[in-house]
Amino acid sequence: MAEQYTAIVVGTGFASTFFLHRLLDGLDSNSRVLVLEAGKRHPHRWQLNHPNALSKIARQTFINRTPKKPWVVERAFGGGSNCWWACTPRLLPNDFRLQSTYGVARDWPVSYDALEASYCDAEALMDVAGPSDDSPFPRSRPYPLPPHTMSDPDQLLKRAFPHSFFAQPTARPSRAVANKRPRCCNSGVCHLCPIDSKFTIENSMRHVYEDPRVSLEFDALVQRVDIQNGVATGVEFVRDGRAHRVRGDLVALGASAIFNPHILLNSGFSEHALGRNLHEQTSIKANVLLDGVDNFQGSTSITGHGYMLYDGPHRKDRPAILIETWNVPRLRDERGKWRQLIKLMCIIEEYPNEQSRVTVAKEDPTRPAVSFAGRGQDTAKAVAALKTELPKLMSKLPIEDVVIANSFKETDAHVLGTAAMGDDPASSVVDRHLIHHQVRNLMVLGGSAFPTSSPANPTLTIAALSLWAANHLNHSRAGDTT
Ligand SMILES: Cc1cc2nc3c(=O)[nH]c(=O)nc-3n(C[C@H](O)[C@H](O)[C@H](O)COP(=O)(O)OP(=O)(O)OC[C@H]3O[C@@H](n4cnc5c(N)ncnc54)[C@H](O)[C@@H]3O)c2cc1C
Ligand code: SF4
């Protein structure tokens, strides 16, 4: 008879690793956790020697029915931590209550205040550098590391918008983190940081997988969760073309918003919300041509965050926009003005659309099929607002012109929705603790649980939600139901 595990965790990205980190705090020494990872472990040195290998592997893992809209995931130990840029804003309190505050989209079943301690814990585990005393969101603890130095144009923006422009919080460290990572040196190719400075699961959280209670299996592609009488009893995975079954008291899926719904659909779940509302933010680049001010003195790849077009009553009429100032040098093609440029990335919140979906591919049920129904009218309203408002905002600086790109960035590589959290099982898949509404020993972690995107990068929130969900389990096991 197969071994019965205390828990089976699927995937080794942010969602699974932060969950497991906290879950282990609540398990005794006899507990056994099995982690099933579909990819392999590729050390940092290997990745540097094979720079495009992981994205090539990932492209084969699902079928994109609307290839004009790419989606990016990574299939390997550590998931997207291998290639992310480590921008780590929190969501704003109003991002969790869009419907009740502005009458648009939907509310999350969890509030900012409820998640705040988990945000702090996630930032501590990632050694986030950020502005503790001057932050757009309420904080109960300082950031672990001081913020990165702002560039000269960032400092002008700070002077012009003291309450809505901030140093960007990031898991690219502003000073060396003992026994983990060197200080970020702003080489600006963060998808594969040459000096292994940005946070990855491999460089900062591999201890989770070295715990004697944890067994980690690679090349284990989970296909379905076994359900009997409303209880998850284990999972089926495929390796080398053969199916294997393992049994567990708890199953936690952390396979991302493309693969979590695929596994659930393959398992026979058919809730209306499952697989629907696949979404991510939409980004537009803009160049601000400065007049007599040089840029690129900052100390990391992205240095500033502008909240001028983010939260406020305008959200009744159009989605929020977060502005990043980029410090990866690019020169103007004009003598004497080489560095007189600010590169902006304007990230627009996207409201989910039910028609954008993950399904099981009919031609190959081992893979998900992904289709995108296009960006909504609300995004167009935000773009129109950006075109009107950005030049006005930037006119507070000495500038020659503001040039906003005519097309969207193809993808932000943030995959969200598809197994949303909510209080109502009719319109969501998991509850506020990421527990499946019907199968109460099945958890669905990660960006699939996001009911809305906000314009903020999602991964810190994914990590915080995993810690919050594991905290809840640990308290429930200990008999504390508060
Ligand atoms: C280039 C790039 C830059 C980014 N920059 C940022 C940033 O600056 N800030 C930010 O917030 N976010 C960023 N992101 C997004 C970020 O990477 C994701 O939000 C994050 O990785 C999601 O974490 P996750 O654990 O939910 O999923 P993942 O990290 O995708 O992990 C999923 C894991 O599950 C495994 N898996 C998948 N299917 C199966 C299966 N069937 N069986 C077993 N295992 C499976 C995968 O191999 C992987 O290990 C970036 C992404 C990219 C691609
Ligand atoms: S800016 Fe450079 S050193 Fe810093 S994380 Fe990115 S690639 Fe690494």
Short mmCIF file of C-alpha atoms in Angstrom, two decimals, residues 101-275:
data_model
loop_
_atom_site.label_atom_id
_atom_site.label_comp_id
_atom_site.label_asym_id
_atom_site.label_seq_id
_atom_site.Cartn_x
_atom_site.Cartn_y
_atom_site.Cartn_z
CA THR A 101 -15.79 51.38 -2.36
CA TYR A 102 -16.19 52.22 -6.03
CA GLY A 103 -19.02 49.96 -7.25
CA VAL A 104 -16.82 48.19 -9.81
CA ALA A 105 -15.45 44.64 -10.29
CA ARG A 106 -15.64 42.63 -7.05
CA ASP A 107 -14.40 42.61 -3.46
CA TRP A 108 -11.90 40.12 -2.12
CA PRO A 109 -13.14 37.99 0.82
CA VAL A 110 -10.06 39.08 2.78
CA SER A 111 -9.07 42.61 3.79
CA TYR A 112 -5.72 44.39 3.70
CA ASP A 113 -5.71 44.53 7.50
CA ALA A 114 -6.21 40.78 7.79
CA LEU A 115 -3.24 40.15 5.47
CA GLU A 116 -0.94 42.84 6.88
CA ALA A 117 1.07 40.60 9.23
CA SER A 118 1.54 38.05 6.44
CA TYR A 119 2.77 40.81 4.12
CA CYS A 120 5.40 41.68 6.75
CA ASP A 121 6.43 38.02 7.06
CA ALA A 122 6.69 37.58 3.29
CA GLU A 123 8.82 40.75 3.03
CA ALA A 124 11.08 39.42 5.79
CA LEU A 125 11.56 36.10 3.96
CA MET A 126 12.36 37.95 0.73
CA ASP A 127 14.57 40.60 2.44
CA VAL A 128 12.67 43.34 0.67
CA ALA A 129 14.30 46.78 0.39
CA GLY A 130 11.78 49.60 0.70
CA PRO A 131 10.87 52.96 2.23
CA SER A 132 9.57 52.12 5.71
CA ASP A 133 8.58 55.63 6.84
CA ASP A 134 7.24 56.78 3.53
CA SER A 135 5.09 54.04 2.12
CA PRO A 136 1.80 54.17 0.17
CA PHE A 137 0.28 51.41 2.32
CA PRO A 138 -0.08 51.20 6.12
CA ARG A 139 2.73 49.12 7.67
CA SER A 140 3.12 47.62 11.13
CA ARG A 141 6.82 46.75 10.68
CA PRO A 142 9.68 48.39 8.79
CA TYR A 143 11.04 46.86 5.60
CA PRO A 144 13.94 44.49 6.28
CA LEU A 145 16.33 46.58 4.13
CA PRO A 146 16.55 50.32 3.40
CA PRO A 147 15.26 51.57 0.03
CA HIS A 148 17.44 51.83 -3.03
CA THR A 149 18.81 55.25 -3.96
CA MET A 150 16.49 57.21 -6.19
CA SER A 151 17.76 58.66 -9.45
CA ASP A 152 17.87 62.48 -9.89
CA PRO A 153 14.57 62.50 -11.87
CA ASP A 154 13.00 60.25 -9.19
CA GLN A 155 13.96 62.85 -6.63
CA LEU A 156 12.31 65.58 -8.72
CA LEU A 157 9.18 63.41 -8.90
CA LYS A 158 9.30 62.93 -5.13
CA ARG A 159 9.46 66.69 -4.64
CA ALA A 160 6.57 67.25 -7.05
CA PHE A 161 4.41 64.43 -5.62
CA PRO A 162 5.56 63.93 -2.00
CA HIS A 163 2.53 61.78 -1.06
CA SER A 164 2.24 59.69 -4.20
CA PHE A 165 5.76 58.96 -5.42
CA PHE A 166 7.97 56.46 -3.54
CA ALA A 167 11.10 54.35 -3.86
CA GLN A 168 10.00 50.98 -5.26
CA PRO A 169 9.96 48.12 -2.75
CA THR A 170 11.95 45.23 -4.20
CA ALA A 171 13.51 41.87 -3.38
CA ARG A 172 16.65 43.10 -5.17
CA PRO A 173 18.68 43.81 -2.03
CA SER A 174 20.03 47.30 -1.26
CA ARG A 175 22.79 45.71 0.78
CA ALA A 176 24.23 42.19 0.96
CA VAL A 177 22.03 39.63 2.75
CA ALA A 178 24.29 37.41 4.88
CA ASN A 179 24.66 33.84 3.56
CA LYS A 180 22.10 34.47 0.84
CA ARG A 181 22.67 37.18 -1.76
CA PRO A 182 25.05 40.00 -2.73
CA ARG A 183 23.89 43.60 -3.03
CA CYS A 184 22.14 44.41 -6.29
CA CYS A 185 24.58 46.17 -8.63
CA ASN A 186 22.05 47.34 -11.23
CA SER A 187 23.14 45.32 -14.20
CA GLY A 188 19.47 45.51 -15.23
CA VAL A 189 18.96 42.04 -16.69
CA CYS A 190 17.00 40.78 -13.73
CA HIS A 191 15.18 37.93 -15.52
CA LEU A 192 18.51 36.13 -15.05
CA CYS A 193 20.47 38.12 -12.48
CA PRO A 194 24.17 37.49 -13.25
CA ILE A 195 25.25 37.84 -9.61
CA ASP A 196 22.28 35.93 -8.12
CA SER A 197 21.23 39.00 -6.16
CA LYS A 198 17.43 39.09 -6.55
CA PHE A 199 15.39 36.73 -4.38
CA THR A 200 14.82 33.25 -5.79
CA ILE A 201 13.48 30.15 -4.09
CA GLU A 202 16.84 28.46 -4.79
CA ASN A 203 19.03 31.17 -3.22
CA SER A 204 16.85 32.03 -0.22
CA MET A 205 14.30 29.31 0.60
CA ARG A 206 15.84 25.98 -0.33
CA HIS A 207 15.93 25.21 3.42
CA VAL A 208 12.23 24.40 3.11
CA TYR A 209 13.10 21.47 0.84
CA GLU A 210 16.03 20.34 3.03
CA ASP A 211 13.71 19.75 5.99
CA PRO A 212 13.87 16.01 6.86
CA ARG A 213 10.05 15.82 6.81
CA VAL A 214 9.93 16.89 3.15
CA SER A 215 10.48 14.65 0.09
CA LEU A 216 10.83 16.44 -3.24
CA GLU A 217 10.17 14.67 -6.54
CA PHE A 218 11.07 16.20 -9.91
CA ASP A 219 9.58 15.45 -13.37
CA ALA A 220 6.31 14.71 -11.58
CA LEU A 221 3.52 16.24 -13.68
CA VAL A 222 0.38 16.22 -11.55
CA GLN A 223 -2.71 15.47 -13.64
CA ARG A 224 -5.54 15.18 -11.15
CA VAL A 225 -6.59 15.16 -7.53
CA ASP A 226 -8.30 11.95 -6.41
CA ILE A 227 -11.59 12.69 -4.68
CA GLN A 228 -13.67 10.18 -2.75
CA ASN A 229 -16.89 11.14 -0.99
CA GLY A 230 -16.00 14.81 -1.07
CA VAL A 231 -12.52 14.29 0.39
CA ALA A 232 -9.19 14.61 -1.46
CA THR A 233 -7.34 11.32 -0.97
CA GLY A 234 -4.22 12.01 -3.03
CA VAL A 235 -3.06 12.87 -6.54
CA GLU A 236 -2.14 11.18 -9.79
CA PHE A 237 1.05 12.30 -11.52
CA VAL A 238 2.84 11.25 -14.69
CA ARG A 239 6.56 10.60 -14.93
CA ASP A 240 8.36 9.09 -17.93
CA GLY A 241 4.99 8.35 -19.51
CA ARG A 242 3.75 6.30 -16.53
CA ALA A 243 0.98 7.26 -14.15
CA HIS A 244 1.65 7.12 -10.37
CA ARG A 245 -0.73 7.57 -7.43
CA VAL A 246 0.18 8.98 -4.04
CA ARG A 247 -2.05 9.45 -1.02
CA GLY A 248 -2.21 12.39 1.36
CA ASP A 249 -4.35 13.86 4.16
CA LEU A 250 -4.11 17.32 2.60
CA VAL A 251 -3.53 18.37 -1.02
CA ALA A 252 -2.25 21.88 -1.84
CA LEU A 253 -2.01 22.98 -5.47
CA GLY A 254 0.53 25.72 -6.23
CA ALA A 255 0.95 25.11 -9.95
CA SER A 256 -0.04 28.67 -11.11
CA ALA A 257 -3.23 30.10 -12.59
CA ILE A 258 -2.78 28.08 -15.79
CA PHE A 259 -2.12 24.65 -14.26
CA ASN A 260 -4.21 24.79 -11.06
CA PRO A 261 -7.51 24.94 -13.00
CA HIS A 262 -6.26 22.32 -15.47
CA ILE A 263 -5.62 19.88 -12.63
CA LEU A 264 -9.02 20.66 -11.06
CA LEU A 265 -10.93 20.33 -14.35
CA ASN A 266 -9.15 17.02 -15.00
CA SER A 267 -10.26 15.90 -11.53
CA GLY A 268 -13.93 16.30 -12.43
CA PHE A 269 -14.63 19.70 -10.85
CA SER A 270 -17.00 21.78 -12.96
CA GLU A 271 -17.90 24.92 -10.98
CA HIS A 272 -18.83 27.86 -13.22
CA ALA A 273 -15.92 30.02 -11.97
CA LEU A 274 -13.28 27.33 -12.48
CA GLY A 275 -10.87 28.17 -15.31
#
